[in-house]
């Protein structure tokens, strides 16, 4: 169960919205499921209208008005409690139990007679636009006697209360402190803001081109909303950017190469420097190259994902003075829009012999994981990050739009995100999946062809299967189910377009079983109409520039920060 806490001052406006049609007419049959006794006696479970909403708001607001109390930041405490779409729907009675328990755990009740209670209600108005069953709790933070309810650490307390309610009521559990994992979610407001930026950017571009004479605010509300809705994307831009950054980080041998690879992938990058220094980098931000008329939207590494902060990425690279100087030079070149200072292996086609070496490394890693306990979350997070990065690198090379390889990368990436900064274990597996990421993001022909790719797929699928087994053993059913769907669904789409991984008796037969199982889940090799994955998972040759660029003949276009 996911809580989302916000605060404000307009009780009437909030209640009118909750009982209205919603932003996209998604609200149906708004009614109360819980609240103080007076509210439930008056309205029970009757469908609410605007007049009812305003009457409820006046009732809730009465203690604040009577005692003339002001609450810094707003006295209206609003929290939605939401289930995942796959969890189905609860009854009104169950939501009443959950709401009453949640209010008590947050300390908004009378604390068994030791405090004056607050006035609150819980509103239910159908499923969200994404199919999530949910309720909205609205609380007046001014108690009946004029004192203020405590909201200290209310976001943390709300998360803790939800984890307790999940255990008490048998709901599907989110990541908890006991597993130390937590992935970055996507707030509906962030989706709305992304769509609004893109819509307005395109509109302003049309104005500059002379094809549109009106101003953005000169459009009527319905027309503006239509333009915004047209820009909503199924693939959230922040997650797509995180995939690219993770692919580049996994494929890189040091920080300088990481910067060059991001620029090579068309990502805008900028460093955050230590105060008063130009040679000490403490963090970074990235942005996707915007469409004409739009502005870039910058995200810090930690906002993309917990495992993509610069300190966590640096833990995988050599820590040397020379490396720090090289990285600072590349960050500075990106800042000034100049070409890379010291182009490296990212500019060269990998030696085909590396495919065999990387394959052997992946096999060793799979064997070493058999002796890693499930409690060693740092090691499992490291392996998940590398495997996710390898699939992300493959996706970046061959999928024009995010497809099954990207989906598999996303499923594995969630295991890589730990709440705390991981400590590299002393007995961590020496083998690594980073070599696979380097090959997959760099190879112009897919190495030695489709057979080599099939071998690589089964080895990476084996690592995904190992992570799946770890989650099963850890009784983390949700994570295990996500990875299982990736193996049986997304990877089956890819494996159906590649040669058979090998006959019975082949040294890699055990790894091949993962891919065969994925194929069987789809009833054999099938071709999905419209799939972005080509019949042969082989990227095209990179285009060769025919005109002299900004830096002279043969120079690549710089994808660094726009000046």
JSON list of C-alpha atoms in Angstrom, two decimals, residues 129-353:
[
{"chain": "A", "resi": 129, "resn": "UNK", "atom": "CA", "xyz": [-6.68, 6.28, -14.26]},
{"chain": "A", "resi": 130, "resn": "UNK", "atom": "CA", "xyz": [-4.04, 3.53, -13.86]},
{"chain": "A", "resi": 131, "resn": "UNK", "atom": "CA", "xyz": [-6.51, 1.09, -12.31]},
{"chain": "A", "resi": 132, "resn": "UNK", "atom": "CA", "xyz": [-5.39, 1.49, -8.68]},
{"chain": "A", "resi": 133, "resn": "UNK", "atom": "CA", "xyz": [-7.94, 1.06, -5.90]},
{"chain": "A", "resi": 134, "resn": "UNK", "atom": "CA", "xyz": [-7.42, 3.84, -3.36]},
{"chain": "A", "resi": 135, "resn": "UNK", "atom": "CA", "xyz": [-8.94, 6.16, -0.76]},
{"chain": "A", "resi": 136, "resn": "UNK", "atom": "CA", "xyz": [-8.20, 9.77, 0.20]},
{"chain": "A", "resi": 137, "resn": "UNK", "atom": "CA", "xyz": [-7.82, 10.78, 3.84]},
{"chain": "A", "resi": 138, "resn": "UNK", "atom": "CA", "xyz": [-8.49, 14.43, 4.64]},
{"chain": "A", "resi": 139, "resn": "UNK", "atom": "CA", "xyz": [-7.50, 15.61, 8.13]},
{"chain": "A", "resi": 140, "resn": "UNK", "atom": "CA", "xyz": [-7.80, 18.99, 9.85]},
{"chain": "A", "resi": 141, "resn": "UNK", "atom": "CA", "xyz": [-4.56, 19.30, 11.83]},
{"chain": "A", "resi": 142, "resn": "UNK", "atom": "CA", "xyz": [-6.24, 21.54, 14.43]},
{"chain": "A", "resi": 143, "resn": "UNK", "atom": "CA", "xyz": [-7.75, 19.36, 17.14]},
{"chain": "A", "resi": 144, "resn": "UNK", "atom": "CA", "xyz": [-11.09, 19.98, 18.82]},
{"chain": "A", "resi": 145, "resn": "UNK", "atom": "CA", "xyz": [-9.43, 21.88, 21.69]},
{"chain": "A", "resi": 146, "resn": "UNK", "atom": "CA", "xyz": [-7.35, 24.11, 19.39]},
{"chain": "A", "resi": 147, "resn": "UNK", "atom": "CA", "xyz": [-4.06, 22.24, 19.78]},
{"chain": "A", "resi": 148, "resn": "UNK", "atom": "CA", "xyz": [-2.15, 21.11, 16.71]},
{"chain": "A", "resi": 149, "resn": "UNK", "atom": "CA", "xyz": [-1.60, 17.51, 15.68]},
{"chain": "A", "resi": 150, "resn": "UNK", "atom": "CA", "xyz": [2.04, 16.57, 15.23]},
{"chain": "A", "resi": 151, "resn": "UNK", "atom": "CA", "xyz": [3.24, 16.16, 11.66]},
{"chain": "A", "resi": 152, "resn": "UNK", "atom": "CA", "xyz": [6.89, 15.60, 12.52]},
{"chain": "A", "resi": 153, "resn": "UNK", "atom": "CA", "xyz": [8.36, 13.10, 10.02]},
{"chain": "A", "resi": 154, "resn": "UNK", "atom": "CA", "xyz": [4.85, 12.48, 8.70]},
{"chain": "A", "resi": 155, "resn": "UNK", "atom": "CA", "xyz": [6.09, 11.06, 5.38]},
{"chain": "A", "resi": 156, "resn": "UNK", "atom": "CA", "xyz": [8.31, 8.52, 7.14]},
{"chain": "A", "resi": 157, "resn": "UNK", "atom": "CA", "xyz": [5.59, 7.69, 9.66]},
{"chain": "A", "resi": 158, "resn": "UNK", "atom": "CA", "xyz": [3.07, 7.20, 6.86]},
{"chain": "A", "resi": 159, "resn": "UNK", "atom": "CA", "xyz": [5.36, 4.69, 5.16]},
{"chain": "A", "resi": 160, "resn": "UNK", "atom": "CA", "xyz": [5.91, 2.86, 8.43]},
{"chain": "A", "resi": 161, "resn": "UNK", "atom": "CA", "xyz": [2.18, 2.76, 9.13]},
{"chain": "A", "resi": 162, "resn": "UNK", "atom": "CA", "xyz": [1.50, 1.29, 5.68]},
{"chain": "A", "resi": 163, "resn": "UNK", "atom": "CA", "xyz": [4.13, -1.42, 6.17]},
{"chain": "A", "resi": 164, "resn": "UNK", "atom": "CA", "xyz": [2.48, -2.37, 9.46]},
{"chain": "A", "resi": 165, "resn": "UNK", "atom": "CA", "xyz": [-0.99, -2.40, 7.90]},
{"chain": "A", "resi": 166, "resn": "UNK", "atom": "CA", "xyz": [0.23, -4.63, 5.08]},
{"chain": "A", "resi": 167, "resn": "UNK", "atom": "CA", "xyz": [1.40, -7.19, 7.62]},
{"chain": "A", "resi": 168, "resn": "UNK", "atom": "CA", "xyz": [-1.69, -6.89, 9.83]},
{"chain": "A", "resi": 169, "resn": "UNK", "atom": "CA", "xyz": [-4.24, -7.17, 7.00]},
{"chain": "A", "resi": 170, "resn": "UNK", "atom": "CA", "xyz": [-2.45, -9.57, 4.66]},
{"chain": "A", "resi": 171, "resn": "UNK", "atom": "CA", "xyz": [-1.88, -7.05, 1.87]},
{"chain": "A", "resi": 172, "resn": "UNK", "atom": "CA", "xyz": [0.89, -7.35, -0.68]},
{"chain": "A", "resi": 173, "resn": "UNK", "atom": "CA", "xyz": [4.00, -5.95, 0.94]},
{"chain": "A", "resi": 174, "resn": "UNK", "atom": "CA", "xyz": [6.24, -3.28, -0.52]},
{"chain": "A", "resi": 175, "resn": "UNK", "atom": "CA", "xyz": [9.96, -3.13, 0.10]},
{"chain": "A", "resi": 176, "resn": "UNK", "atom": "CA", "xyz": [10.65, -2.87, 3.78]},
{"chain": "A", "resi": 177, "resn": "UNK", "atom": "CA", "xyz": [13.60, -1.93, 5.93]},
{"chain": "A", "resi": 178, "resn": "UNK", "atom": "CA", "xyz": [14.29, -5.61, 6.50]},
{"chain": "A", "resi": 179, "resn": "UNK", "atom": "CA", "xyz": [15.23, -6.00, 2.82]},
{"chain": "A", "resi": 180, "resn": "UNK", "atom": "CA", "xyz": [16.89, -2.58, 2.59]},
{"chain": "A", "resi": 181, "resn": "UNK", "atom": "CA", "xyz": [15.57, -2.01, -0.95]},
{"chain": "A", "resi": 182, "resn": "UNK", "atom": "CA", "xyz": [13.53, 0.88, -2.28]},
{"chain": "A", "resi": 183, "resn": "UNK", "atom": "CA", "xyz": [13.15, 2.01, -5.88]},
{"chain": "A", "resi": 184, "resn": "UNK", "atom": "CA", "xyz": [12.26, 5.48, -7.08]},
{"chain": "A", "resi": 185, "resn": "UNK", "atom": "CA", "xyz": [8.59, 5.71, -7.97]},
{"chain": "A", "resi": 186, "resn": "UNK", "atom": "CA", "xyz": [6.88, 7.95, -10.49]},
{"chain": "A", "resi": 187, "resn": "UNK", "atom": "CA", "xyz": [4.55, 10.48, -8.94]},
{"chain": "A", "resi": 188, "resn": "UNK", "atom": "CA", "xyz": [1.41, 11.31, -10.98]},
{"chain": "A", "resi": 189, "resn": "UNK", "atom": "CA", "xyz": [2.27, 15.00, -10.62]},
{"chain": "A", "resi": 190, "resn": "UNK", "atom": "CA", "xyz": [5.65, 14.33, -12.26]},
{"chain": "A", "resi": 191, "resn": "UNK", "atom": "CA", "xyz": [3.95, 12.64, -15.21]},
{"chain": "A", "resi": 192, "resn": "UNK", "atom": "CA", "xyz": [1.58, 15.58, -15.48]},
{"chain": "A", "resi": 193, "resn": "UNK", "atom": "CA", "xyz": [4.44, 18.08, -15.36]},
{"chain": "A", "resi": 194, "resn": "UNK", "atom": "CA", "xyz": [6.40, 16.19, -18.04]},
{"chain": "A", "resi": 195, "resn": "UNK", "atom": "CA", "xyz": [3.41, 16.15, -20.38]},
{"chain": "A", "resi": 196, "resn": "UNK", "atom": "CA", "xyz": [2.68, 19.83, -19.71]},
{"chain": "A", "resi": 197, "resn": "UNK", "atom": "CA", "xyz": [6.29, 20.84, -20.48]},
{"chain": "A", "resi": 198, "resn": "UNK", "atom": "CA", "xyz": [6.33, 18.92, -23.74]},
{"chain": "A", "resi": 199, "resn": "UNK", "atom": "CA", "xyz": [2.94, 20.26, -24.82]},
{"chain": "A", "resi": 200, "resn": "UNK", "atom": "CA", "xyz": [3.85, 23.86, -24.11]},
{"chain": "A", "resi": 201, "resn": "UNK", "atom": "CA", "xyz": [7.28, 23.45, -25.70]},
{"chain": "A", "resi": 202, "resn": "UNK", "atom": "CA", "xyz": [5.75, 22.20, -28.95]},
{"chain": "A", "resi": 203, "resn": "UNK", "atom": "CA", "xyz": [3.14, 24.95, -28.87]},
{"chain": "A", "resi": 204, "resn": "UNK", "atom": "CA", "xyz": [5.75, 27.68, -28.35]},
{"chain": "A", "resi": 205, "resn": "UNK", "atom": "CA", "xyz": [7.81, 26.15, -31.16]},
{"chain": "A", "resi": 206, "resn": "UNK", "atom": "CA", "xyz": [4.80, 26.46, -33.46]},
{"chain": "A", "resi": 207, "resn": "UNK", "atom": "CA", "xyz": [4.44, 30.11, -32.43]},
{"chain": "A", "resi": 208, "resn": "UNK", "atom": "CA", "xyz": [8.06, 30.83, -33.28]},
{"chain": "A", "resi": 209, "resn": "UNK", "atom": "CA", "xyz": [7.61, 29.11, -36.64]},
{"chain": "A", "resi": 210, "resn": "UNK", "atom": "CA", "xyz": [4.63, 31.36, -37.35]},
{"chain": "A", "resi": 211, "resn": "UNK", "atom": "CA", "xyz": [2.09, 28.53, -37.64]},
{"chain": "A", "resi": 212, "resn": "UNK", "atom": "CA", "xyz": [0.34, 29.52, -34.40]},
{"chain": "A", "resi": 213, "resn": "UNK", "atom": "CA", "xyz": [-0.71, 33.06, -33.50]},
{"chain": "A", "resi": 214, "resn": "UNK", "atom": "CA", "xyz": [-2.38, 32.49, -30.14]},
{"chain": "A", "resi": 215, "resn": "UNK", "atom": "CA", "xyz": [-0.61, 32.38, -26.77]},
{"chain": "A", "resi": 216, "resn": "UNK", "atom": "CA", "xyz": [-0.56, 29.31, -24.53]},
{"chain": "A", "resi": 217, "resn": "UNK", "atom": "CA", "xyz": [-2.82, 30.95, -21.97]},
{"chain": "A", "resi": 218, "resn": "UNK", "atom": "CA", "xyz": [-5.02, 32.24, -24.76]},
{"chain": "A", "resi": 219, "resn": "UNK", "atom": "CA", "xyz": [-6.19, 28.68, -25.44]},
{"chain": "A", "resi": 220, "resn": "UNK", "atom": "CA", "xyz": [-9.33, 27.52, -23.72]},
{"chain": "A", "resi": 221, "resn": "UNK", "atom": "CA", "xyz": [-8.91, 24.91, -20.98]},
{"chain": "A", "resi": 222, "resn": "UNK", "atom": "CA", "xyz": [-10.24, 22.02, -23.05]},
{"chain": "A", "resi": 223, "resn": "UNK", "atom": "CA", "xyz": [-7.80, 22.72, -25.89]},
{"chain": "A", "resi": 224, "resn": "UNK", "atom": "CA", "xyz": [-4.84, 23.02, -23.52]},
{"chain": "A", "resi": 225, "resn": "UNK", "atom": "CA", "xyz": [-5.77, 19.74, -21.83]},
{"chain": "A", "resi": 226, "resn": "UNK", "atom": "CA", "xyz": [-6.08, 18.03, -25.21]},
{"chain": "A", "resi": 227, "resn": "UNK", "atom": "CA", "xyz": [-2.54, 19.11, -26.11]},
{"chain": "A", "resi": 228, "resn": "UNK", "atom": "CA", "xyz": [-1.24, 17.91, -22.74]},
{"chain": "A", "resi": 229, "resn": "UNK", "atom": "CA", "xyz": [-2.99, 14.54, -23.01]},
{"chain": "A", "resi": 230, "resn": "UNK", "atom": "CA", "xyz": [-1.46, 14.04, -26.45]},
{"chain": "A", "resi": 231, "resn": "UNK", "atom": "CA", "xyz": [2.01, 14.27, -24.87]},
{"chain": "A", "resi": 232, "resn": "UNK", "atom": "CA", "xyz": [1.49, 11.66, -22.17]},
{"chain": "A", "resi": 233, "resn": "UNK", "atom": "CA", "xyz": [3.90, 8.78, -22.62]},
{"chain": "A", "resi": 234, "resn": "UNK", "atom": "CA", "xyz": [3.74, 5.17, -21.57]},
{"chain": "A", "resi": 235, "resn": "UNK", "atom": "CA", "xyz": [7.51, 5.12, -21.15]},
{"chain": "A", "resi": 236, "resn": "UNK", "atom": "CA", "xyz": [8.37, 7.70, -18.50]},
{"chain": "A", "resi": 237, "resn": "UNK", "atom": "CA", "xyz": [11.33, 9.86, -19.59]},
{"chain": "A", "resi": 238, "resn": "UNK", "atom": "CA", "xyz": [13.14, 9.62, -16.25]},
{"chain": "A", "resi": 239, "resn": "UNK", "atom": "CA", "xyz": [13.18, 5.82, -16.36]},
{"chain": "A", "resi": 240, "resn": "UNK", "atom": "CA", "xyz": [14.36, 5.82, -19.98]},
{"chain": "A", "resi": 241, "resn": "UNK", "atom": "CA", "xyz": [17.17, 8.18, -19.03]},
{"chain": "A", "resi": 242, "resn": "UNK", "atom": "CA", "xyz": [18.09, 6.00, -16.04]},
{"chain": "A", "resi": 243, "resn": "UNK", "atom": "CA", "xyz": [18.44, 3.00, -18.38]},
{"chain": "A", "resi": 244, "resn": "UNK", "atom": "CA", "xyz": [20.84, 4.88, -20.62]},
{"chain": "A", "resi": 245, "resn": "UNK", "atom": "CA", "xyz": [22.94, 6.11, -17.69]},
{"chain": "A", "resi": 246, "resn": "UNK", "atom": "CA", "xyz": [23.04, 2.63, -16.14]},
{"chain": "A", "resi": 247, "resn": "UNK", "atom": "CA", "xyz": [24.12, 1.11, -19.46]},
{"chain": "A", "resi": 248, "resn": "UNK", "atom": "CA", "xyz": [26.94, 3.63, -19.83]},
{"chain": "A", "resi": 249, "resn": "UNK", "atom": "CA", "xyz": [28.07, 3.22, -16.22]},
{"chain": "A", "resi": 250, "resn": "UNK", "atom": "CA", "xyz": [28.13, -0.58, -16.44]},
{"chain": "A", "resi": 251, "resn": "UNK", "atom": "CA", "xyz": [30.03, -0.55, -19.73]},
{"chain": "A", "resi": 252, "resn": "UNK", "atom": "CA", "xyz": [32.67, 1.91, -18.50]},
{"chain": "A", "resi": 253, "resn": "UNK", "atom": "CA", "xyz": [36.00, 1.06, -16.93]},
{"chain": "A", "resi": 254, "resn": "UNK", "atom": "CA", "xyz": [36.38, 4.46, -15.26]},
{"chain": "A", "resi": 255, "resn": "UNK", "atom": "CA", "xyz": [34.58, 7.75, -14.69]},
{"chain": "A", "resi": 256, "resn": "UNK", "atom": "CA", "xyz": [36.07, 9.50, -17.71]},
{"chain": "A", "resi": 257, "resn": "UNK", "atom": "CA", "xyz": [34.79, 6.76, -20.02]},
{"chain": "A", "resi": 258, "resn": "UNK", "atom": "CA", "xyz": [31.39, 7.03, -18.32]},
{"chain": "A", "resi": 259, "resn": "UNK", "atom": "CA", "xyz": [31.16, 10.72, -19.26]},
{"chain": "A", "resi": 260, "resn": "UNK", "atom": "CA", "xyz": [32.21, 10.04, -22.85]},
{"chain": "A", "resi": 261, "resn": "UNK", "atom": "CA", "xyz": [29.75, 7.18, -23.26]},
{"chain": "A", "resi": 262, "resn": "UNK", "atom": "CA", "xyz": [26.84, 9.27, -21.99]},
{"chain": "A", "resi": 263, "resn": "UNK", "atom": "CA", "xyz": [27.65, 12.03, -24.46]},
{"chain": "A", "resi": 264, "resn": "UNK", "atom": "CA", "xyz": [28.02, 9.45, -27.22]},
{"chain": "A", "resi": 265, "resn": "UNK", "atom": "CA", "xyz": [24.49, 8.23, -26.44]},
{"chain": "A", "resi": 266, "resn": "UNK", "atom": "CA", "xyz": [23.14, 11.76, -26.89]},
{"chain": "A", "resi": 267, "resn": "UNK", "atom": "CA", "xyz": [22.69, 12.51, -23.18]},
{"chain": "A", "resi": 268, "resn": "UNK", "atom": "CA", "xyz": [23.26, 16.07, -21.98]},
{"chain": "A", "resi": 269, "resn": "UNK", "atom": "CA", "xyz": [25.54, 16.01, -18.93]},
{"chain": "A", "resi": 270, "resn": "UNK", "atom": "CA", "xyz": [26.79, 18.52, -16.40]},
{"chain": "A", "resi": 271, "resn": "UNK", "atom": "CA", "xyz": [28.88, 18.12, -13.27]},
{"chain": "A", "resi": 272, "resn": "UNK", "atom": "CA", "xyz": [28.33, 19.50, -9.79]},
{"chain": "A", "resi": 273, "resn": "UNK", "atom": "CA", "xyz": [31.60, 20.88, -8.45]},
{"chain": "A", "resi": 274, "resn": "UNK", "atom": "CA", "xyz": [32.79, 21.21, -4.88]},
{"chain": "A", "resi": 275, "resn": "UNK", "atom": "CA", "xyz": [32.44, 24.75, -3.57]},
{"chain": "A", "resi": 276, "resn": "UNK", "atom": "CA", "xyz": [35.23, 26.95, -4.89]},
{"chain": "A", "resi": 277, "resn": "UNK", "atom": "CA", "xyz": [36.76, 24.16, -7.01]},
{"chain": "A", "resi": 278, "resn": "UNK", "atom": "CA", "xyz": [36.74, 23.31, -10.70]},
{"chain": "A", "resi": 279, "resn": "UNK", "atom": "CA", "xyz": [38.62, 20.02, -10.42]},
{"chain": "A", "resi": 280, "resn": "UNK", "atom": "CA", "xyz": [36.59, 18.22, -7.74]},
{"chain": "A", "resi": 281, "resn": "UNK", "atom": "CA", "xyz": [33.27, 16.76, -8.89]},
{"chain": "A", "resi": 282, "resn": "UNK", "atom": "CA", "xyz": [30.77, 15.76, -6.22]},
{"chain": "A", "resi": 283, "resn": "UNK", "atom": "CA", "xyz": [27.77, 14.84, -8.36]},
{"chain": "A", "resi": 284, "resn": "UNK", "atom": "CA", "xyz": [26.17, 15.13, -11.77]},
{"chain": "A", "resi": 285, "resn": "UNK", "atom": "CA", "xyz": [22.94, 15.84, -13.61]},
{"chain": "A", "resi": 286, "resn": "UNK", "atom": "CA", "xyz": [21.72, 14.53, -16.96]},
{"chain": "A", "resi": 287, "resn": "UNK", "atom": "CA", "xyz": [18.97, 15.40, -19.41]},
{"chain": "A", "resi": 288, "resn": "UNK", "atom": "CA", "xyz": [17.61, 13.87, -22.57]},
{"chain": "A", "resi": 289, "resn": "UNK", "atom": "CA", "xyz": [18.11, 15.95, -25.68]},
{"chain": "A", "resi": 290, "resn": "UNK", "atom": "CA", "xyz": [14.91, 18.01, -25.96]},
{"chain": "A", "resi": 291, "resn": "UNK", "atom": "CA", "xyz": [12.67, 18.32, -28.95]},
{"chain": "A", "resi": 292, "resn": "UNK", "atom": "CA", "xyz": [12.77, 21.63, -30.86]},
{"chain": "A", "resi": 293, "resn": "UNK", "atom": "CA", "xyz": [11.05, 24.29, -28.79]},
{"chain": "A", "resi": 294, "resn": "UNK", "atom": "CA", "xyz": [11.44, 22.38, -25.52]},
{"chain": "A", "resi": 295, "resn": "UNK", "atom": "CA", "xyz": [13.86, 22.92, -22.66]},
{"chain": "A", "resi": 296, "resn": "UNK", "atom": "CA", "xyz": [15.97, 20.09, -21.25]},
{"chain": "A", "resi": 297, "resn": "UNK", "atom": "CA", "xyz": [14.73, 18.58, -17.99]},
{"chain": "A", "resi": 298, "resn": "UNK", "atom": "CA", "xyz": [17.66, 17.83, -15.69]},
{"chain": "A", "resi": 299, "resn": "UNK", "atom": "CA", "xyz": [17.78, 14.97, -13.21]},
{"chain": "A", "resi": 300, "resn": "UNK", "atom": "CA", "xyz": [20.43, 14.34, -10.58]},
{"chain": "A", "resi": 301, "resn": "UNK", "atom": "CA", "xyz": [21.90, 10.85, -10.52]},
{"chain": "A", "resi": 302, "resn": "UNK", "atom": "CA", "xyz": [20.21, 10.06, -7.22]},
{"chain": "A", "resi": 303, "resn": "UNK", "atom": "CA", "xyz": [16.86, 11.18, -8.59]},
{"chain": "A", "resi": 304, "resn": "UNK", "atom": "CA", "xyz": [17.18, 8.74, -11.48]},
{"chain": "A", "resi": 305, "resn": "UNK", "atom": "CA", "xyz": [17.82, 5.79, -9.16]},
{"chain": "A", "resi": 306, "resn": "UNK", "atom": "CA", "xyz": [19.49, 5.13, -5.84]},
{"chain": "A", "resi": 307, "resn": "UNK", "atom": "CA", "xyz": [22.29, 3.12, -7.44]},
{"chain": "A", "resi": 308, "resn": "UNK", "atom": "CA", "xyz": [23.16, 5.88, -9.94]},
{"chain": "A", "resi": 309, "resn": "UNK", "atom": "CA", "xyz": [24.56, 8.48, -7.54]},
{"chain": "A", "resi": 310, "resn": "UNK", "atom": "CA", "xyz": [28.16, 9.37, -8.35]},
{"chain": "A", "resi": 311, "resn": "UNK", "atom": "CA", "xyz": [29.59, 7.97, -5.08]},
{"chain": "A", "resi": 312, "resn": "UNK", "atom": "CA", "xyz": [27.92, 4.60, -5.71]},
{"chain": "A", "resi": 313, "resn": "UNK", "atom": "CA", "xyz": [29.09, 4.50, -9.31]},
{"chain": "A", "resi": 314, "resn": "UNK", "atom": "CA", "xyz": [32.65, 5.37, -8.28]},
{"chain": "A", "resi": 315, "resn": "UNK", "atom": "CA", "xyz": [32.72, 2.34, -6.00]},
{"chain": "A", "resi": 316, "resn": "UNK", "atom": "CA", "xyz": [32.98, 0.19, -9.16]},
{"chain": "A", "resi": 317, "resn": "UNK", "atom": "CA", "xyz": [35.87, 2.13, -10.73]},
{"chain": "A", "resi": 318, "resn": "UNK", "atom": "CA", "xyz": [39.57, 2.47, -9.83]},
{"chain": "A", "resi": 319, "resn": "UNK", "atom": "CA", "xyz": [40.24, 5.29, -7.35]},
{"chain": "A", "resi": 320, "resn": "UNK", "atom": "CA", "xyz": [43.41, 6.99, -8.60]},
{"chain": "A", "resi": 321, "resn": "UNK", "atom": "CA", "xyz": [44.62, 10.57, -8.87]},
{"chain": "A", "resi": 322, "resn": "UNK", "atom": "CA", "xyz": [45.17, 10.16, -12.61]},
{"chain": "A", "resi": 323, "resn": "UNK", "atom": "CA", "xyz": [41.65, 8.84, -13.07]},
{"chain": "A", "resi": 324, "resn": "UNK", "atom": "CA", "xyz": [40.19, 11.77, -11.13]},
{"chain": "A", "resi": 325, "resn": "UNK", "atom": "CA", "xyz": [42.07, 14.26, -13.31]},
{"chain": "A", "resi": 326, "resn": "UNK", "atom": "CA", "xyz": [40.93, 12.55, -16.52]},
{"chain": "A", "resi": 327, "resn": "UNK", "atom": "CA", "xyz": [37.32, 12.52, -15.30]},
{"chain": "A", "resi": 328, "resn": "UNK", "atom": "CA", "xyz": [37.46, 16.21, -14.35]},
{"chain": "A", "resi": 329, "resn": "UNK", "atom": "CA", "xyz": [38.77, 17.04, -17.83]},
{"chain": "A", "resi": 330, "resn": "UNK", "atom": "CA", "xyz": [35.89, 15.15, -19.48]},
{"chain": "A", "resi": 331, "resn": "UNK", "atom": "CA", "xyz": [33.28, 16.78, -17.23]},
{"chain": "A", "resi": 332, "resn": "UNK", "atom": "CA", "xyz": [34.71, 20.20, -18.08]},
{"chain": "A", "resi": 333, "resn": "UNK", "atom": "CA", "xyz": [34.68, 19.43, -21.80]},
{"chain": "A", "resi": 334, "resn": "UNK", "atom": "CA", "xyz": [31.03, 18.42, -21.54]},
{"chain": "A", "resi": 335, "resn": "UNK", "atom": "CA", "xyz": [30.22, 21.60, -19.64]},
{"chain": "A", "resi": 336, "resn": "UNK", "atom": "CA", "xyz": [31.80, 23.76, -22.36]},
{"chain": "A", "resi": 337, "resn": "UNK", "atom": "CA", "xyz": [30.35, 21.79, -25.26]},
{"chain": "A", "resi": 338, "resn": "UNK", "atom": "CA", "xyz": [33.74, 20.63, -26.49]},
{"chain": "A", "resi": 339, "resn": "UNK", "atom": "CA", "xyz": [34.66, 17.27, -27.94]},
{"chain": "A", "resi": 340, "resn": "UNK", "atom": "CA", "xyz": [35.96, 14.55, -25.57]},
{"chain": "A", "resi": 341, "resn": "UNK", "atom": "CA", "xyz": [39.49, 15.14, -24.31]},
{"chain": "A", "resi": 342, "resn": "UNK", "atom": "CA", "xyz": [40.83, 11.58, -24.56]},
{"chain": "A", "resi": 343, "resn": "UNK", "atom": "CA", "xyz": [38.58, 9.28, -26.62]},
{"chain": "A", "resi": 344, "resn": "UNK", "atom": "CA", "xyz": [39.00, 5.68, -25.54]},
{"chain": "A", "resi": 345, "resn": "UNK", "atom": "CA", "xyz": [37.70, 2.20, -26.22]},
{"chain": "A", "resi": 346, "resn": "UNK", "atom": "CA", "xyz": [34.14, 3.47, -26.70]},
{"chain": "A", "resi": 347, "resn": "UNK", "atom": "CA", "xyz": [35.29, 4.66, -30.14]},
{"chain": "A", "resi": 348, "resn": "UNK", "atom": "CA", "xyz": [36.56, 1.25, -31.24]},
{"chain": "A", "resi": 349, "resn": "UNK", "atom": "CA", "xyz": [34.84, -1.92, -32.38]},
{"chain": "A", "resi": 350, "resn": "UNK", "atom": "CA", "xyz": [35.49, -4.63, -29.75]},
{"chain": "A", "resi": 351, "resn": "UNK", "atom": "CA", "xyz": [37.73, -7.54, -30.67]},
{"chain": "A", "resi": 352, "resn": "UNK", "atom": "CA", "xyz": [35.47, -10.53, -31.56]},
{"chain": "A", "resi": 353, "resn": "UNK", "atom": "CA", "xyz": [37.66, -12.69, -29.31]}
]
